[in-house]
Amino acid sequence: MTRVLISADMEGATGTVLPADVRAGNPRYERFRRLLTGDVNAAVAGFLDGGADEVIVNDAHCGMDNVLLEELDPRAVLIVGRNKPLGMLQGLESDVDALAFVGYHTGAGEAGVLAHTYLSHSILGVRVDGRAVDEGSFNALVAAEAGVPVVLVTGDDATCAEAARYAPGCRTVTVKTAISRHAAICRTPAATAADIRREAAAALASPLDPGPAMPAPHVVDVDVDSPYLAERASTMGGVDVIGPRTVRLAAPDARTALRRFRALTWVIGAGREGDWT
């Protein structure tokens, strides 16, 4: 029995280029929820075409309630809502055999549409054991530790290029080509859906190999854009300031590293000053 988990983010979905596209409460957001759901449905159909017996979709963007359940392929199930222990990777503990990142994006400090790492600003870069990571590569570290390979990544061209580095055996689908952080050459939903479905099916045709996990324990370094945020971050237990704008935390394994990093982003996000000029 083959079980596939789809982690569905939104900044890398077909057509999304502006903050309003991915932020609940904006008129544009409702339109792009449907485009995200279309990307997810294409992946679900493709994995089932390729022989998957079960597909689990985990809504992984912001409030984690973006995919339209009523429009989701009825052959899949949806994990929806906040406060999930594994966040973007909820469902990984369910004996899954393969993992897909749909609608993903590049990380803080990198080129790409709506590039960021967890926070839209304030975080300038993240490194695990000295290696730069974005959300996809950090999640892939956790998956490799659990023995689960990343087999499909969809997003802009920069995201797909990065995926080839952290998951060299995965299939990728470029749904748009980045011009800037808020502009892209976008392909139509019909075109991207066809490619996502084809590549998802092909992803299960090869042996599923997660590759080697990074040796534990791990050290996570986070660069922020102001010293006051580094000081605030250090109020969290186990977080040390190691430079004017850099903090460090340690963890015994990748899963714990990701959970502690997520908690750190909450502390940083809650401490950001509003505009005052």
mmCIF file of C-alpha atoms in Angstrom:
data_model
loop_
_atom_site.group_PDB
_atom_site.id
_atom_site.type_symbol
_atom_site.label_atom_id
_atom_site.label_comp_id
_atom_site.label_asym_id
_atom_site.label_seq_id
_atom_site.Cartn_x
_atom_site.Cartn_y
_atom_site.Cartn_z
ATOM 1 C CA MET A 1 0.000 0.000 0.000
ATOM 2 C CA THR A 2 1.425 3.381 -1.048
ATOM 3 C CA ARG A 3 0.482 6.482 0.916
ATOM 4 C CA VAL A 4 1.433 9.974 -0.260
ATOM 5 C CA LEU A 5 1.415 13.175 1.777
ATOM 6 C CA ILE A 6 1.002 16.520 -0.021
ATOM 7 C CA SER A 7 2.147 19.588 1.918
ATOM 8 C CA ALA A 8 0.316 22.485 0.251
ATOM 9 C CA ASP A 9 1.701 25.991 0.631
ATOM 10 C CA MET A 10 0.286 28.953 -1.301
ATOM 11 C CA GLU A 11 2.954 31.447 -2.383
ATOM 12 C CA GLY A 12 4.147 29.032 -5.056
ATOM 13 C CA ALA A 13 0.699 28.142 -6.399
ATOM 14 C CA THR A 14 -0.342 28.846 -9.969
ATOM 15 C CA GLY A 15 -0.794 32.589 -10.509
ATOM 16 C CA THR A 16 0.060 33.920 -7.046
ATOM 17 C CA VAL A 17 2.397 36.946 -7.095
ATOM 18 C CA LEU A 18 1.108 39.513 -4.584
ATOM 19 C CA PRO A 19 0.725 39.444 -0.787
ATOM 20 C CA ALA A 20 -3.021 40.014 -1.257
ATOM 21 C CA ASP A 21 -3.197 36.786 -3.266
ATOM 22 C CA VAL A 22 -2.255 34.689 -0.241
ATOM 23 C CA ARG A 23 -3.629 36.698 2.675
ATOM 24 C CA ALA A 24 -7.091 35.869 3.998
ATOM 25 C CA GLY A 25 -9.541 38.770 4.027
ATOM 26 C CA ASN A 26 -8.528 40.148 0.638
ATOM 27 C CA PRO A 27 -10.889 39.819 -2.338
ATOM 28 C CA ARG A 28 -8.042 38.376 -4.428
ATOM 29 C CA TYR A 29 -7.422 35.633 -1.871
ATOM 30 C CA GLU A 30 -10.682 33.806 -2.585
ATOM 31 C CA ARG A 31 -9.753 33.563 -6.251
ATOM 32 C CA PHE A 32 -6.325 32.138 -5.496
ATOM 33 C CA ARG A 33 -7.653 29.604 -3.016
ATOM 34 C CA ARG A 34 -9.309 28.001 -6.001
ATOM 35 C CA LEU A 35 -6.106 28.046 -8.014
ATOM 36 C CA LEU A 36 -4.236 26.455 -5.092
ATOM 37 C CA THR A 37 -6.929 23.796 -4.801
ATOM 38 C CA GLY A 38 -6.560 23.156 -8.532
ATOM 39 C CA ASP A 39 -2.821 22.530 -8.150
ATOM 40 C CA VAL A 40 -3.499 20.184 -5.245
ATOM 41 C CA ASN A 41 -6.186 18.288 -7.172
ATOM 42 C CA ALA A 42 -3.812 17.818 -10.096
ATOM 43 C CA ALA A 43 -1.232 16.308 -7.757
ATOM 44 C CA VAL A 44 -3.834 14.064 -6.110
ATOM 45 C CA ALA A 45 -5.012 12.775 -9.490
ATOM 46 C CA GLY A 46 -1.448 12.215 -10.644
ATOM 47 C CA PHE A 47 -0.412 10.241 -7.611
ATOM 48 C CA LEU A 48 -3.505 8.065 -7.911
ATOM 49 C CA ASP A 49 -2.740 7.605 -11.618
ATOM 50 C CA GLY A 50 0.732 6.501 -10.568
ATOM 51 C CA GLY A 51 -0.520 3.808 -8.209
ATOM 52 C CA ALA A 52 -0.959 5.517 -4.843
ATOM 53 C CA ASP A 53 -3.565 3.893 -2.641
ATOM 54 C CA GLU A 54 -4.104 6.909 -0.377
ATOM 55 C CA VAL A 55 -3.353 10.627 -0.637
ATOM 56 C CA ILE A 56 -3.327 12.907 2.392
ATOM 57 C CA VAL A 57 -3.296 16.678 1.856
ATOM 58 C CA ASN A 58 -1.956 18.891 4.634
ATOM 59 C CA ASP A 59 -2.882 22.563 4.317
ATOM 60 C CA ALA A 60 0.436 24.265 5.105
ATOM 61 C CA HIS A 61 -0.084 27.969 4.446
ATOM 62 C CA CYS A 62 -0.514 30.612 7.175
ATOM 63 C CA GLY A 63 -3.737 29.736 9.062
ATOM 64 C CA MET A 64 -3.650 26.338 7.330
ATOM 65 C CA ASP A 65 -7.263 26.586 6.176
ATOM 66 C CA ASN A 66 -6.842 27.624 2.538
ATOM 67 C CA VAL A 67 -7.569 24.550 0.403
ATOM 68 C CA LEU A 68 -11.285 24.386 -0.421
ATOM 69 C CA LEU A 69 -12.534 21.108 1.038
ATOM 70 C CA GLU A 70 -15.705 21.200 -1.046
ATOM 71 C CA GLU A 71 -13.630 21.377 -4.237
ATOM 72 C CA LEU A 72 -10.963 18.850 -3.222
ATOM 73 C CA ASP A 73 -10.737 15.580 -5.129
ATOM 74 C CA PRO A 74 -12.992 13.297 -3.037
ATOM 75 C CA ARG A 75 -10.406 10.513 -3.178
ATOM 76 C CA ALA A 76 -8.106 12.544 -0.895
ATOM 77 C CA VAL A 77 -8.428 13.618 2.734
ATOM 78 C CA LEU A 78 -7.488 17.048 4.083
ATOM 79 C CA ILE A 79 -5.678 17.993 7.299
ATOM 80 C CA VAL A 80 -6.829 21.527 8.037
ATOM 81 C CA GLY A 81 -6.366 23.985 10.900
ATOM 82 C CA ARG A 82 -3.681 25.472 13.110
ATOM 83 C CA ASN A 83 -1.688 24.240 16.102
ATOM 84 C CA LYS A 84 -0.601 21.031 14.416
ATOM 85 C CA PRO A 85 2.452 19.474 16.102
ATOM 86 C CA LEU A 86 4.336 19.093 12.808
ATOM 87 C CA GLY A 87 2.920 22.190 11.120
ATOM 88 C CA MET A 88 3.636 22.027 7.391
ATOM 89 C CA LEU A 89 4.532 18.344 7.751
ATOM 90 C CA GLN A 90 1.497 17.169 9.700
ATOM 91 C CA GLY A 91 0.669 13.692 8.457
ATOM 92 C CA LEU A 92 4.302 12.651 8.102
ATOM 93 C CA GLU A 93 3.863 10.411 11.135
ATOM 94 C CA SER A 94 1.089 8.470 9.349
ATOM 95 C CA ASP A 95 3.371 5.860 7.759
ATOM 96 C CA VAL A 96 3.538 7.739 4.469
ATOM 97 C CA ASP A 97 5.807 6.510 1.687
ATOM 98 C CA ALA A 98 6.306 9.733 -0.277
ATOM 99 C CA LEU A 99 6.040 13.471 0.242
ATOM 100 C CA ALA A 100 5.142 16.283 -2.175
ATOM 101 C CA PHE A 101 5.557 20.040 -1.782
ATOM 102 C CA VAL A 102 2.860 21.824 -3.788
ATOM 103 C CA GLY A 103 2.833 25.625 -4.017
ATOM 104 C CA TYR A 104 6.226 26.060 -2.355
ATOM 105 C CA HIS A 105 8.531 29.091 -2.631
ATOM 106 C CA THR A 106 12.126 30.172 -2.081
ATOM 107 C CA GLY A 107 13.508 31.279 1.256
ATOM 108 C CA ALA A 108 14.382 34.492 3.027
ATOM 109 C CA GLY A 109 17.153 36.419 1.338
ATOM 110 C CA GLU A 110 16.705 34.569 -1.959
ATOM 111 C CA ALA A 111 15.282 35.586 -5.310
ATOM 112 C CA GLY A 112 11.806 34.301 -6.138
ATOM 113 C CA VAL A 113 8.121 35.132 -5.972
ATOM 114 C CA LEU A 114 6.994 35.981 -2.420
ATOM 115 C CA ALA A 115 10.284 34.617 -1.072
ATOM 116 C CA HIS A 116 10.435 34.252 2.733
ATOM 117 C CA THR A 117 11.019 31.732 5.485
ATOM 118 C CA TYR A 118 7.995 31.521 7.782
ATOM 119 C CA LEU A 119 7.787 35.307 8.289
ATOM 120 C CA SER A 120 7.140 37.678 5.380
ATOM 121 C CA HIS A 121 9.943 39.873 6.706
ATOM 122 C CA SER A 122 12.304 40.153 9.731
ATOM 123 C CA ILE A 123 14.091 36.853 9.024
ATOM 124 C CA LEU A 124 16.918 37.309 6.508
ATOM 125 C CA GLY A 125 18.349 33.808 6.443
ATOM 126 C CA VAL A 126 18.290 30.385 8.136
ATOM 127 C CA ARG A 127 21.054 27.774 8.303
ATOM 128 C CA VAL A 128 21.057 24.226 9.654
ATOM 129 C CA ASP A 129 24.549 23.006 10.521
ATOM 130 C CA GLY A 130 25.918 25.832 8.392
ATOM 131 C CA ARG A 131 23.825 24.978 5.321
ATOM 132 C CA ALA A 132 21.322 27.571 4.097
ATOM 133 C CA VAL A 133 17.754 26.245 4.161
ATOM 134 C CA ASP A 134 14.328 27.418 3.088
ATOM 135 C CA GLU A 135 11.011 25.921 4.128
ATOM 136 C CA GLY A 136 11.274 23.145 1.562
ATOM 137 C CA SER A 137 14.821 22.074 2.366
ATOM 138 C CA PHE A 138 14.203 22.277 6.136
ATOM 139 C CA ASN A 139 11.103 20.116 5.735
ATOM 140 C CA ALA A 140 13.072 17.720 3.538
ATOM 141 C CA LEU A 141 15.646 17.266 6.327
ATOM 142 C CA VAL A 142 12.865 16.194 8.677
ATOM 143 C CA ALA A 143 11.395 13.881 6.047
ATOM 144 C CA ALA A 144 14.763 12.241 5.335
ATOM 145 C CA GLU A 145 15.219 11.599 9.041
ATOM 146 C CA ALA A 146 11.823 9.842 8.981
ATOM 147 C CA GLY A 147 12.827 7.849 5.891
ATOM 148 C CA VAL A 148 10.345 9.586 3.579
ATOM 149 C CA PRO A 149 11.511 10.934 0.191
ATOM 150 C CA VAL A 150 10.373 14.210 -1.389
ATOM 151 C CA VAL A 151 9.153 13.117 -4.819
ATOM 152 C CA LEU A 152 7.468 16.246 -6.243
ATOM 153 C CA VAL A 153 7.915 20.010 -5.837
ATOM 154 C CA THR A 154 5.836 22.695 -7.585
ATOM 155 C CA GLY A 155 6.431 26.446 -7.507
ATOM 156 C CA ASP A 156 8.309 29.116 -9.428
ATOM 157 C CA ASP A 157 11.493 28.449 -11.383
ATOM 158 C CA ALA A 158 13.772 29.416 -8.486
ATOM 159 C CA THR A 159 11.931 27.051 -6.145
ATOM 160 C CA CYS A 160 12.267 24.163 -8.571
ATOM 161 C CA ALA A 161 15.978 24.857 -9.034
ATOM 162 C CA GLU A 162 16.457 24.778 -5.251
ATOM 163 C CA ALA A 163 14.491 21.523 -5.007
ATOM 164 C CA ALA A 164 16.962 19.887 -7.356
ATOM 165 C CA ARG A 165 19.637 20.570 -4.717
ATOM 166 C CA TYR A 166 17.881 19.269 -1.594
ATOM 167 C CA ALA A 167 15.877 16.461 -3.280
ATOM 168 C CA PRO A 168 17.866 15.580 -6.410
ATOM 169 C CA GLY A 169 15.635 12.673 -7.381
ATOM 170 C CA CYS A 170 12.334 14.559 -7.204
ATOM 171 C CA ARG A 171 10.096 15.698 -10.048
ATOM 172 C CA THR A 172 9.447 19.427 -10.367
ATOM 173 C CA VAL A 173 6.844 21.594 -12.089
ATOM 174 C CA THR A 174 7.513 25.266 -12.740
ATOM 175 C CA VAL A 175 4.138 27.002 -12.608
ATOM 176 C CA LYS A 176 5.586 30.510 -13.080
ATOM 177 C CA THR A 177 8.886 32.213 -13.840
ATOM 178 C CA ALA A 178 9.920 34.865 -11.346
ATOM 179 C CA ILE A 179 10.548 38.417 -12.512
ATOM 180 C CA SER A 180 10.741 39.892 -9.015
ATOM 181 C CA ARG A 181 9.369 39.180 -5.564
ATOM 182 C CA HIS A 182 5.938 40.392 -6.707
ATOM 183 C CA ALA A 183 5.897 39.654 -10.433
ATOM 184 C CA ALA A 184 6.141 36.559 -12.609
ATOM 185 C CA ILE A 185 5.407 35.121 -16.011
ATOM 186 C CA CYS A 186 2.486 32.856 -15.144
ATOM 187 C CA ARG A 187 1.248 29.768 -16.940
ATOM 188 C CA THR A 188 -2.477 29.052 -17.089
ATOM 189 C CA PRO A 189 -4.141 26.679 -14.614
ATOM 190 C CA ALA A 190 -4.968 24.235 -17.403
ATOM 191 C CA ALA A 191 -1.317 24.045 -18.439
ATOM 192 C CA THR A 192 0.092 23.718 -14.934
ATOM 193 C CA ALA A 193 -2.518 21.147 -13.892
ATOM 194 C CA ALA A 194 -1.621 18.912 -16.810
ATOM 195 C CA ASP A 195 2.069 19.064 -15.935
ATOM 196 C CA ILE A 196 1.521 18.532 -12.205
ATOM 197 C CA ARG A 197 -0.657 15.495 -12.844
ATOM 198 C CA ARG A 198 1.870 13.995 -15.267
ATOM 199 C CA GLU A 199 4.865 14.557 -13.002
ATOM 200 C CA ALA A 200 3.066 13.300 -9.894
ATOM 201 C CA ALA A 201 2.270 10.043 -11.667
ATOM 202 C CA ALA A 202 5.851 9.735 -12.896
ATOM 203 C CA ALA A 203 7.197 10.421 -9.404
ATOM 204 C CA LEU A 204 5.913 7.054 -8.185
ATOM 205 C CA ALA A 205 7.348 5.127 -11.112
ATOM 206 C CA SER A 206 10.900 5.182 -9.697
ATOM 207 C CA PRO A 207 12.112 3.577 -6.471
ATOM 208 C CA LEU A 208 11.299 5.780 -3.483
ATOM 209 C CA ASP A 209 14.642 6.647 -1.885
ATOM 210 C CA PRO A 210 14.840 9.364 0.797
ATOM 211 C CA GLY A 211 18.625 9.535 0.619
ATOM 212 C CA PRO A 212 20.821 9.905 3.693
ATOM 213 C CA ALA A 213 19.657 11.957 6.650
ATOM 214 C CA MET A 214 21.925 14.672 8.031
ATOM 215 C CA PRO A 215 23.820 13.473 11.104
ATOM 216 C CA ALA A 216 22.281 14.664 14.364
ATOM 217 C CA PRO A 217 22.371 16.690 16.577
ATOM 218 C CA HIS A 218 21.728 19.971 14.754
ATOM 219 C CA VAL A 219 22.453 23.664 15.171
ATOM 220 C CA VAL A 220 20.074 26.230 13.638
ATOM 221 C CA ASP A 221 21.254 29.797 13.026
ATOM 222 C CA VAL A 222 18.735 32.523 12.209
ATOM 223 C CA ASP A 223 19.607 35.993 10.893
ATOM 224 C CA VAL A 224 17.109 38.746 11.680
ATOM 225 C CA ASP A 225 16.987 42.289 10.345
ATOM 226 C CA SER A 226 17.586 44.143 13.607
ATOM 227 C CA PRO A 227 19.503 43.568 16.858
ATOM 228 C CA TYR A 228 16.380 44.158 18.939
ATOM 229 C CA LEU A 229 14.767 41.085 17.373
ATOM 230 C CA ALA A 230 17.833 38.989 18.182
ATOM 231 C CA GLU A 231 17.620 40.108 21.797
ATOM 232 C CA ARG A 232 13.918 39.332 21.900
ATOM 233 C CA ALA A 233 14.504 35.898 20.372
ATOM 234 C CA SER A 234 17.050 35.116 23.093
ATOM 235 C CA THR A 235 14.293 35.343 25.720
ATOM 236 C CA MET A 236 13.220 31.926 24.491
ATOM 237 C CA GLY A 237 14.948 29.125 26.388
ATOM 238 C CA GLY A 238 17.828 27.519 24.518
ATOM 239 C CA VAL A 239 18.302 30.443 22.117
ATOM 240 C CA ASP A 240 21.580 32.374 22.215
ATOM 241 C CA VAL A 241 22.662 35.589 20.506
ATOM 242 C CA ILE A 242 25.857 34.824 18.554
ATOM 243 C CA GLY A 243 26.097 38.037 16.527
ATOM 244 C CA PRO A 244 24.444 41.463 16.342
ATOM 245 C CA ARG A 245 21.565 40.032 14.289
ATOM 246 C CA THR A 246 22.037 36.278 14.590
ATOM 247 C CA VAL A 247 20.671 33.770 17.080
ATOM 248 C CA ARG A 248 21.333 30.059 17.502
ATOM 249 C CA LEU A 249 19.417 27.092 18.856
ATOM 250 C CA ALA A 250 20.377 23.433 19.157
ATOM 251 C CA ALA A 251 18.275 20.282 18.807
ATOM 252 C CA PRO A 252 18.897 16.545 19.080
ATOM 253 C CA ASP A 253 17.179 15.735 15.774
ATOM 254 C CA ALA A 254 15.709 17.442 12.697
ATOM 255 C CA ARG A 255 12.114 17.148 13.844
ATOM 256 C CA THR A 256 12.897 18.891 17.138
ATOM 257 C CA ALA A 257 14.986 21.481 15.301
ATOM 258 C CA LEU A 258 12.017 22.365 13.095
ATOM 259 C CA ARG A 259 9.602 22.566 16.038
ATOM 260 C CA ARG A 260 11.958 24.825 17.992
ATOM 261 C CA PHE A 261 12.548 26.994 14.943
ATOM 262 C CA ARG A 262 8.785 27.382 14.442
ATOM 263 C CA ALA A 263 8.432 28.474 18.068
ATOM 264 C CA LEU A 264 11.268 30.940 17.545
ATOM 265 C CA THR A 265 9.449 32.504 14.595
ATOM 266 C CA TRP A 266 6.407 33.070 16.814
ATOM 267 C CA VAL A 267 8.574 34.923 19.340
ATOM 268 C CA ILE A 268 10.211 37.011 16.609
ATOM 269 C CA GLY A 269 6.916 37.702 14.855
ATOM 270 C CA ALA A 270 5.224 38.828 18.053
ATOM 271 C CA GLY A 271 8.049 41.261 18.745
ATOM 272 C CA ARG A 272 8.168 43.086 15.426
ATOM 273 C CA GLU A 273 7.676 46.824 15.648
ATOM 274 C CA GLY A 274 5.036 48.481 13.540
ATOM 275 C CA ASP A 275 5.867 51.223 11.035
ATOM 276 C CA TRP A 276 6.700 54.484 12.776
ATOM 277 C CA THR A 277 8.065 56.697 9.979
#
